[in-house]
Amino acid sequence: MTDLSKQQSPILLVGGGTGGHIFPLVALGEELVARKIPFIFVGGRVGKEREIISEYGWQFRSISAGKWRRYWTLGAIFQNIIDVGRSFKGFFESLRLLISSGAKVIFSKGGYVALPMVLAAKLLGRRIVIHESDSVMGLTNRVSARLASKILTAFTPSVFPGHDSRFEQVGIPIRRTFRHAAKLQGVSKSRPLVLVIAGIQGSQAINRLVKEALMELIEVADVVHITGEAEIRSHKSLAERLSKKLQSAYRPFAFITRELPYYFQSSDLVVSRASATTTAEAAVFSRALYLIPLPGSASDHQLANARHLQAAGAAVMREESILNTKGFIEDIKRLLADKAQLQNLGTRLGKYFNEENAVERIIEIITRGESN
């Protein structure tokens, strides 16, 4: 990027730890670059954010940060003490970066790395804008919300207790490749396509359901299955054992990057956990969602996400604890047989998140300071 000292003060994009925090910031970074607006990506010393951002050649600064563990074992208490020290160090590193860069606004996506920066920005009187992707705020965002001038959300503000005029539903920033692919003409195909996303870590429950239901599923649809690294071998072995006639109907992958927008565009139904980023990506394409929330996610946010979307008629939700293979097969077959329901689910999902204007509205807010 161009020398920041000769330009307007940069915007600080802050967050990290998970893809749900990193990739929305990448989406904003893409748009800021296109508009020649300077920014610095701020992340943790440990995590995927440095590796991901280095691929774009953007300015990246790391700060120290510590995670707060909310379970009380001797090891957790000891680690919390250490991490409080790391966060304290990160606070002073944030002060130094804010002063040296001259940044007047920070955009925080959350994650524990964001808290030292938010606190430092408040002390210096810098403008703080935060974004919450889930229907239940994470710990960092709950603290940051008290200090922020604007609180942007993916879900309607009414789901957040104590929401006020600072809240605005804007959707989730989605990368350009997804937004561009969603505008392309649909792919012509002879059979329905089910896209199953078990995630980078690989959901054992979703992978097991697919394995046990596979023979019946491929009778009615092609299946593209993102298994995660841990279980890819067993699923590839399963695919190889299929007859030559059926092998093209099941395609397992450990992870999909560049081709993922294509598979979203080609799919009739997306099966996944209820992470906010995946649901928003499906919303860009107005695809029908079948959600199996991760049990025990932080503050049970995935279950809350799925329930809100199901109540809005924007997804079908099944809890893992009561879902069996037979019920899974019946659900998928019933949905695929009802084209009107698939279209209705996708349309309502697209309208719920309004992803078409998400990036533009966020850029408008963080660059112009608009609150309306």
Short mmCIF file of C-alpha atoms in Angstrom, two decimals:
data_model
loop_
_atom_site.label_atom_id
_atom_site.label_comp_id
_atom_site.label_asym_id
_atom_site.label_seq_id
_atom_site.Cartn_x
_atom_site.Cartn_y
_atom_site.Cartn_z
CA MET A 1 0.00 0.00 0.00
CA THR A 2 0.98 3.65 -0.39
CA ASP A 3 2.96 5.46 2.31
CA LEU A 4 0.41 6.28 4.99
CA SER A 5 2.34 9.30 6.19
CA LYS A 6 1.39 11.14 2.96
CA GLN A 7 -2.29 10.30 3.17
CA GLN A 8 -5.28 10.65 5.36
CA SER A 9 -5.12 8.78 8.62
CA PRO A 10 -5.73 5.03 8.19
CA ILE A 11 -8.67 3.07 9.49
CA LEU A 12 -7.73 0.24 11.83
CA LEU A 13 -9.48 -3.06 11.10
CA VAL A 14 -9.22 -5.13 14.26
CA GLY A 15 -10.04 -8.76 14.93
CA GLY A 16 -8.82 -12.30 14.61
CA GLY A 17 -8.71 -15.80 15.99
CA THR A 18 -11.40 -17.34 13.78
CA GLY A 19 -12.48 -17.13 10.18
CA GLY A 20 -15.70 -15.47 11.34
CA HIS A 21 -13.65 -12.55 12.60
CA ILE A 22 -11.02 -12.46 9.84
CA PHE A 23 -12.88 -12.89 6.54
CA PRO A 24 -15.43 -10.09 7.06
CA LEU A 25 -12.45 -7.78 7.65
CA VAL A 26 -10.87 -9.09 4.45
CA ALA A 27 -14.08 -8.16 2.62
CA LEU A 28 -13.82 -4.61 3.96
CA GLY A 29 -10.11 -4.48 3.13
CA GLU A 30 -10.85 -5.37 -0.49
CA GLU A 31 -13.29 -2.48 -0.78
CA LEU A 32 -11.00 -0.01 1.00
CA VAL A 33 -8.20 -0.89 -1.42
CA ALA A 34 -10.55 -0.38 -4.38
CA ARG A 35 -11.45 3.06 -3.02
CA LYS A 36 -7.82 3.93 -2.19
CA ILE A 37 -8.68 4.44 1.48
CA PRO A 38 -5.70 3.62 3.76
CA PHE A 39 -6.08 1.02 6.49
CA ILE A 40 -4.07 -1.24 8.74
CA PHE A 41 -5.17 -4.74 9.69
CA VAL A 42 -4.55 -5.39 13.40
CA GLY A 43 -4.51 -8.96 14.66
CA GLY A 44 -2.96 -11.23 17.24
CA ARG A 45 0.55 -12.59 17.39
CA VAL A 46 -0.81 -16.13 17.27
CA GLY A 47 -3.53 -17.02 14.78
CA LYS A 48 -4.36 -17.32 11.10
CA GLU A 49 -4.85 -13.60 10.47
CA ARG A 50 -1.20 -12.78 9.68
CA GLU A 51 -0.97 -15.69 7.23
CA ILE A 52 -4.22 -14.73 5.50
CA ILE A 53 -3.48 -11.01 5.28
CA SER A 54 0.05 -11.62 3.97
CA GLU A 55 -1.51 -13.14 0.84
CA TYR A 56 -3.05 -9.75 0.07
CA GLY A 57 0.09 -7.73 0.73
CA TRP A 58 -1.72 -5.41 3.13
CA GLN A 59 -0.23 -3.66 6.14
CA PHE A 60 -0.54 -5.86 9.20
CA ARG A 61 0.31 -5.09 12.82
CA SER A 62 0.14 -7.60 15.63
CA ILE A 63 -0.59 -6.85 19.26
CA SER A 64 -0.44 -9.00 22.37
CA ALA A 65 -3.73 -10.29 23.69
CA GLY A 66 -5.01 -12.87 26.13
CA LYS A 67 -8.07 -15.05 26.14
CA TRP A 68 -10.37 -15.11 29.17
CA ARG A 69 -11.36 -18.64 30.18
CA ARG A 70 -14.71 -18.88 31.96
CA TYR A 71 -14.14 -22.26 33.57
CA TRP A 72 -12.40 -22.56 36.89
CA THR A 73 -9.65 -25.14 36.91
CA LEU A 74 -6.22 -24.52 38.36
CA GLY A 75 -4.71 -24.49 34.89
CA ALA A 76 -7.34 -22.05 33.59
CA ILE A 77 -6.79 -19.66 36.50
CA PHE A 78 -3.04 -19.72 35.95
CA GLN A 79 -3.45 -19.16 32.21
CA ASN A 80 -5.91 -16.31 32.82
CA ILE A 81 -3.33 -14.54 35.01
CA ILE A 82 -0.75 -14.84 32.23
CA ASP A 83 -3.23 -13.66 29.60
CA VAL A 84 -4.27 -10.64 31.63
CA GLY A 85 -0.62 -9.61 31.44
CA ARG A 86 -0.64 -10.14 27.69
CA SER A 87 -3.75 -8.00 27.30
CA PHE A 88 -2.20 -5.29 29.47
CA LYS A 89 0.83 -5.31 27.16
CA GLY A 90 -1.48 -5.24 24.14
CA PHE A 91 -3.20 -2.16 25.53
CA PHE A 92 0.06 -0.18 25.49
CA GLU A 93 0.97 -1.56 22.05
CA SER A 94 -2.44 -0.35 20.85
CA LEU A 95 -1.87 3.11 22.31
CA ARG A 96 1.45 3.29 20.47
CA LEU A 97 -0.10 2.21 17.16
CA LEU A 98 -3.03 4.61 17.45
CA ILE A 99 -0.72 7.53 18.14
CA SER A 100 1.93 6.67 15.53
CA SER A 101 -0.60 5.96 12.76
CA GLY A 102 -2.87 8.88 13.60
CA ALA A 103 -5.89 6.61 13.19
CA LYS A 104 -9.14 8.33 14.15
CA VAL A 105 -11.48 5.34 13.83
CA ILE A 106 -11.24 1.63 14.54
CA PHE A 107 -13.54 -1.04 13.23
CA SER A 108 -13.62 -4.02 15.59
CA LYS A 109 -14.92 -7.41 14.52
CA GLY A 110 -14.42 -8.88 17.98
CA GLY A 111 -12.35 -11.71 19.32
CA TYR A 112 -10.11 -11.31 22.34
CA VAL A 113 -7.39 -9.54 20.31
CA ALA A 114 -9.78 -6.60 19.77
CA LEU A 115 -10.32 -5.67 23.42
CA PRO A 116 -6.95 -4.00 24.14
CA MET A 117 -7.37 -1.87 21.01
CA VAL A 118 -10.93 -0.85 21.88
CA LEU A 119 -9.87 0.20 25.39
CA ALA A 120 -6.91 2.17 24.04
CA ALA A 121 -9.07 3.87 21.42
CA LYS A 122 -11.56 4.92 24.06
CA LEU A 123 -8.82 6.39 26.24
CA LEU A 124 -7.56 8.47 23.30
CA GLY A 125 -11.04 9.55 22.27
CA ARG A 126 -10.94 7.75 18.93
CA ARG A 127 -14.14 6.65 17.26
CA ILE A 128 -15.09 3.00 17.80
CA VAL A 129 -17.38 1.01 15.49
CA ILE A 130 -18.00 -2.65 16.28
CA HIS A 131 -19.67 -5.44 14.34
CA GLU A 132 -21.46 -8.51 15.72
CA SER A 133 -22.18 -11.37 13.32
CA ASP A 134 -24.11 -13.61 15.71
CA SER A 135 -27.45 -13.16 17.43
CA VAL A 136 -25.69 -13.39 20.82
CA MET A 137 -22.77 -11.04 21.44
CA GLY A 138 -19.37 -12.44 22.27
CA LEU A 139 -17.63 -11.35 25.46
CA THR A 140 -15.35 -8.81 23.75
CA ASN A 141 -18.23 -7.20 21.91
CA ARG A 142 -20.36 -7.05 25.06
CA VAL A 143 -17.61 -5.00 26.69
CA SER A 144 -16.88 -3.00 23.54
CA ALA A 145 -20.56 -2.14 23.02
CA ARG A 146 -20.44 0.05 26.13
CA LEU A 147 -17.70 2.14 24.50
CA ALA A 148 -18.71 2.14 20.83
CA SER A 149 -20.34 5.00 18.95
CA LYS A 150 -21.93 2.56 16.49
CA ILE A 151 -22.89 -1.11 16.86
CA LEU A 152 -23.44 -2.92 13.57
CA THR A 153 -25.18 -6.29 13.48
CA ALA A 154 -26.03 -9.09 11.08
CA PHE A 155 -29.24 -10.00 12.89
CA THR A 156 -32.04 -7.58 13.59
CA PRO A 157 -31.21 -5.38 16.62
CA SER A 158 -34.36 -6.53 18.40
CA VAL A 159 -32.64 -9.83 19.30
CA PHE A 160 -30.14 -7.98 21.51
CA PRO A 161 -31.28 -7.05 25.04
CA GLY A 162 -30.92 -3.33 25.69
CA HIS A 163 -30.41 -2.37 22.05
CA ASP A 164 -30.53 1.35 21.41
CA SER A 165 -30.17 3.90 18.59
CA ARG A 166 -26.50 2.98 18.07
CA PHE A 167 -27.52 -0.45 16.73
CA GLU A 168 -27.99 -0.95 13.00
CA GLN A 169 -28.53 -4.15 11.04
CA VAL A 170 -26.14 -4.19 8.07
CA GLY A 171 -25.52 -7.88 7.38
CA ILE A 172 -22.02 -9.36 7.25
CA PRO A 173 -19.22 -8.16 4.94
CA ILE A 174 -18.70 -10.90 2.36
CA ARG A 175 -15.67 -11.20 0.07
CA ARG A 176 -15.85 -9.93 -3.50
CA THR A 177 -15.53 -13.36 -5.10
CA PHE A 178 -18.78 -14.40 -3.42
CA ARG A 179 -20.62 -11.21 -4.29
CA HIS A 180 -19.52 -11.35 -7.92
CA ALA A 181 -20.34 -15.05 -8.27
CA ALA A 182 -23.85 -14.44 -6.91
CA LYS A 183 -24.55 -12.12 -9.86
CA LEU A 184 -23.65 -14.76 -12.45
CA GLN A 185 -26.23 -16.85 -14.25
CA GLY A 186 -27.04 -20.13 -12.52
CA VAL A 187 -25.24 -23.28 -13.61
CA SER A 188 -27.19 -25.71 -15.77
CA LYS A 189 -27.31 -29.18 -14.20
CA SER A 190 -29.31 -32.37 -14.53
CA ARG A 191 -29.65 -33.15 -10.80
CA PRO A 192 -30.07 -31.16 -7.59
CA LEU A 193 -26.88 -30.38 -5.67
CA VAL A 194 -26.55 -30.50 -1.89
CA LEU A 195 -23.55 -28.61 -0.47
CA VAL A 196 -22.53 -29.95 2.94
CA ILE A 197 -20.16 -27.77 4.99
CA ALA A 198 -18.71 -29.49 8.04
CA GLY A 199 -16.16 -26.70 8.53
CA ILE A 200 -12.37 -26.38 8.69
CA GLN A 201 -12.22 -28.36 11.91
CA GLY A 202 -14.73 -30.88 10.59
CA SER A 203 -17.99 -31.55 12.40
CA GLN A 204 -17.97 -35.22 13.34
CA ALA A 205 -21.75 -35.21 13.71
CA ILE A 206 -22.42 -33.80 10.24
CA ASN A 207 -19.77 -36.04 8.67
CA ARG A 208 -21.33 -39.10 10.32
CA LEU A 209 -24.80 -38.18 9.09
CA VAL A 210 -23.55 -37.83 5.52
CA LYS A 211 -21.62 -41.09 5.68
CA GLU A 212 -24.62 -43.03 6.99
CA ALA A 213 -27.13 -41.34 4.66
CA LEU A 214 -24.97 -41.17 1.54
CA MET A 215 -26.42 -44.03 -0.50
CA GLU A 216 -29.94 -42.65 -0.16
CA LEU A 217 -28.89 -39.05 -0.72
CA ILE A 218 -27.09 -39.71 -3.99
CA GLU A 219 -30.20 -41.42 -5.32
CA VAL A 220 -31.83 -37.99 -5.52
CA ALA A 221 -28.96 -35.48 -5.64
CA ASP A 222 -25.27 -34.85 -6.15
CA VAL A 223 -23.43 -34.15 -2.90
CA VAL A 224 -20.41 -31.87 -2.48
CA HIS A 225 -19.05 -32.41 1.02
CA ILE A 226 -16.49 -30.24 2.85
CA THR A 227 -15.33 -32.64 5.57
CA GLY A 228 -12.47 -30.79 7.26
CA GLU A 229 -8.91 -32.14 7.36
CA ALA A 230 -9.40 -34.72 10.11
CA GLU A 231 -11.89 -36.95 8.27
CA ILE A 232 -11.15 -36.44 4.59
CA ARG A 233 -9.37 -39.78 4.13
CA SER A 234 -12.31 -41.89 5.29
CA HIS A 235 -14.72 -39.97 3.07
CA LYS A 236 -12.44 -40.18 0.05
CA SER A 237 -12.22 -43.92 0.66
CA LEU A 238 -16.02 -44.04 0.78
CA ALA A 239 -16.22 -42.21 -2.55
CA GLU A 240 -13.74 -44.59 -4.16
CA ARG A 241 -15.82 -47.60 -3.12
CA LEU A 242 -18.86 -46.29 -4.99
CA SER A 243 -19.61 -47.73 -8.40
CA LYS A 244 -18.27 -45.79 -11.38
CA LYS A 245 -21.81 -44.68 -12.15
CA LEU A 246 -22.18 -43.09 -8.71
CA GLN A 247 -18.68 -41.73 -8.05
CA SER A 248 -19.44 -38.42 -9.77
CA ALA A 249 -22.44 -37.96 -7.46
CA TYR A 250 -20.30 -37.61 -4.31
CA ARG A 251 -17.32 -35.26 -4.09
CA PRO A 252 -15.61 -34.92 -0.69
CA PHE A 253 -13.05 -32.17 -0.06
CA ALA A 254 -11.04 -31.33 3.05
CA PHE A 255 -11.55 -27.64 2.38
CA ILE A 256 -12.62 -25.48 -0.56
CA THR A 257 -11.33 -21.94 -1.11
CA ARG A 258 -11.53 -20.49 -4.63
CA GLU A 259 -14.24 -22.87 -5.81
CA LEU A 260 -16.57 -22.31 -2.85
CA PRO A 261 -18.56 -19.46 -4.50
CA TYR A 262 -19.13 -21.74 -7.51
CA TYR A 263 -20.55 -24.49 -5.32
CA PHE A 264 -22.80 -22.04 -3.47
CA GLN A 265 -24.06 -20.80 -6.83
CA SER A 266 -24.65 -24.37 -8.07
CA SER A 267 -26.32 -25.68 -4.92
CA ASP A 268 -30.02 -26.19 -4.25
CA LEU A 269 -29.58 -26.79 -0.52
CA VAL A 270 -26.76 -26.00 1.93
CA VAL A 271 -26.29 -28.17 5.04
CA SER A 272 -24.05 -26.68 7.72
CA ARG A 273 -23.54 -25.57 11.29
CA ALA A 274 -25.12 -22.24 12.16
CA SER A 275 -22.07 -19.99 12.05
CA ALA A 276 -23.00 -16.47 11.05
CA THR A 277 -20.46 -16.27 8.22
CA THR A 278 -21.73 -19.42 6.49
CA THR A 279 -25.34 -18.30 6.79
CA ALA A 280 -24.44 -14.89 5.35
CA GLU A 281 -22.54 -16.49 2.45
CA ALA A 282 -25.62 -18.59 1.69
CA ALA A 283 -27.72 -15.42 1.90
CA VAL A 284 -25.63 -13.75 -0.83
CA PHE A 285 -26.78 -16.54 -3.14
CA SER A 286 -30.30 -16.78 -1.63
CA ARG A 287 -29.78 -20.49 -0.98
CA ALA A 288 -31.94 -22.68 1.21
CA LEU A 289 -30.26 -23.57 4.50
CA TYR A 290 -30.52 -26.71 6.63
CA LEU A 291 -28.81 -25.86 9.92
CA ILE A 292 -27.46 -28.20 12.60
CA PRO A 293 -26.15 -25.83 15.33
CA LEU A 294 -22.97 -26.71 17.18
CA PRO A 295 -23.98 -27.80 20.70
CA GLY A 296 -22.24 -25.84 23.43
CA SER A 297 -20.96 -23.02 21.22
CA ALA A 298 -20.03 -19.90 23.19
CA SER A 299 -23.22 -18.59 24.84
CA ASP A 300 -25.03 -21.13 22.62
CA HIS A 301 -24.91 -18.52 19.87
CA GLN A 302 -25.26 -21.07 17.05
CA LEU A 303 -28.50 -22.41 18.47
CA ALA A 304 -29.77 -18.84 18.87
CA ASN A 305 -28.73 -18.00 15.29
CA ALA A 306 -30.57 -21.02 13.90
CA ARG A 307 -33.71 -20.42 15.96
CA HIS A 308 -33.97 -16.79 14.83
CA LEU A 309 -33.56 -17.77 11.18
CA GLN A 310 -36.07 -20.61 11.44
CA ALA A 311 -38.59 -18.31 13.13
CA ALA A 312 -38.14 -15.88 10.22
CA GLY A 313 -38.78 -18.68 7.72
CA ALA A 314 -35.21 -18.26 6.45
CA ALA A 315 -33.83 -21.71 7.34
CA VAL A 316 -34.69 -25.18 8.57
CA MET A 317 -33.06 -26.05 11.89
CA ARG A 318 -32.54 -29.41 13.60
CA GLU A 319 -30.78 -29.88 16.93
CA GLU A 320 -27.97 -32.41 16.83
CA SER A 321 -29.11 -34.15 20.01
CA ILE A 322 -32.44 -35.24 18.49
CA LEU A 323 -31.45 -35.65 14.83
CA ASN A 324 -30.84 -39.18 13.58
CA THR A 325 -29.88 -40.50 10.17
CA LYS A 326 -33.42 -41.48 9.21
CA GLY A 327 -34.77 -38.03 10.08
CA PHE A 328 -31.89 -36.37 8.22
CA ILE A 329 -32.60 -38.37 5.05
CA GLU A 330 -36.32 -37.64 5.24
CA ASP A 331 -35.70 -33.92 5.73
CA ILE A 332 -33.30 -33.62 2.81
CA LYS A 333 -35.46 -35.62 0.43
CA ARG A 334 -38.57 -33.67 1.41
CA LEU A 335 -36.85 -30.33 0.88
CA LEU A 336 -35.37 -31.31 -2.48
CA ALA A 337 -38.78 -32.47 -3.66
CA ASP A 338 -40.36 -29.11 -2.78
CA LYS A 339 -38.85 -26.53 -5.13
CA ALA A 340 -41.21 -23.84 -3.89
CA GLN A 341 -40.03 -24.26 -0.31
CA LEU A 342 -36.37 -24.20 -1.36
CA GLN A 343 -36.94 -20.95 -3.22
CA ASN A 344 -38.93 -19.44 -0.36
CA LEU A 345 -36.25 -20.32 2.20
CA GLY A 346 -33.53 -18.82 0.02
CA THR A 347 -35.48 -15.65 -0.73
CA ARG A 348 -36.26 -15.04 2.93
CA LEU A 349 -32.63 -15.67 3.92
CA GLY A 350 -31.41 -13.17 1.35
CA LYS A 351 -33.88 -10.54 2.54
CA TYR A 352 -33.08 -11.18 6.22
CA PHE A 353 -29.38 -10.34 5.89
CA ASN A 354 -29.65 -7.89 2.96
CA GLU A 355 -26.08 -8.76 1.97
CA GLU A 356 -26.26 -6.76 -1.26
CA ASN A 357 -25.49 -3.50 0.55
CA ALA A 358 -23.56 -4.73 3.61
CA VAL A 359 -20.03 -3.77 2.57
CA GLU A 360 -21.08 -0.43 1.09
CA ARG A 361 -23.02 0.61 4.19
CA ILE A 362 -20.20 -0.33 6.57
CA ILE A 363 -17.64 1.57 4.51
CA GLU A 364 -19.97 4.57 4.51
CA ILE A 365 -20.25 4.47 8.30
CA ILE A 366 -16.57 4.05 9.10
CA THR A 367 -15.35 6.61 6.57
CA ARG A 368 -17.99 9.32 6.97
CA GLY A 369 -19.06 8.83 10.56
CA GLU A 370 -22.71 8.56 9.63
CA SER A 371 -25.06 7.21 12.24
CA ASN A 372 -28.26 7.09 10.21
#
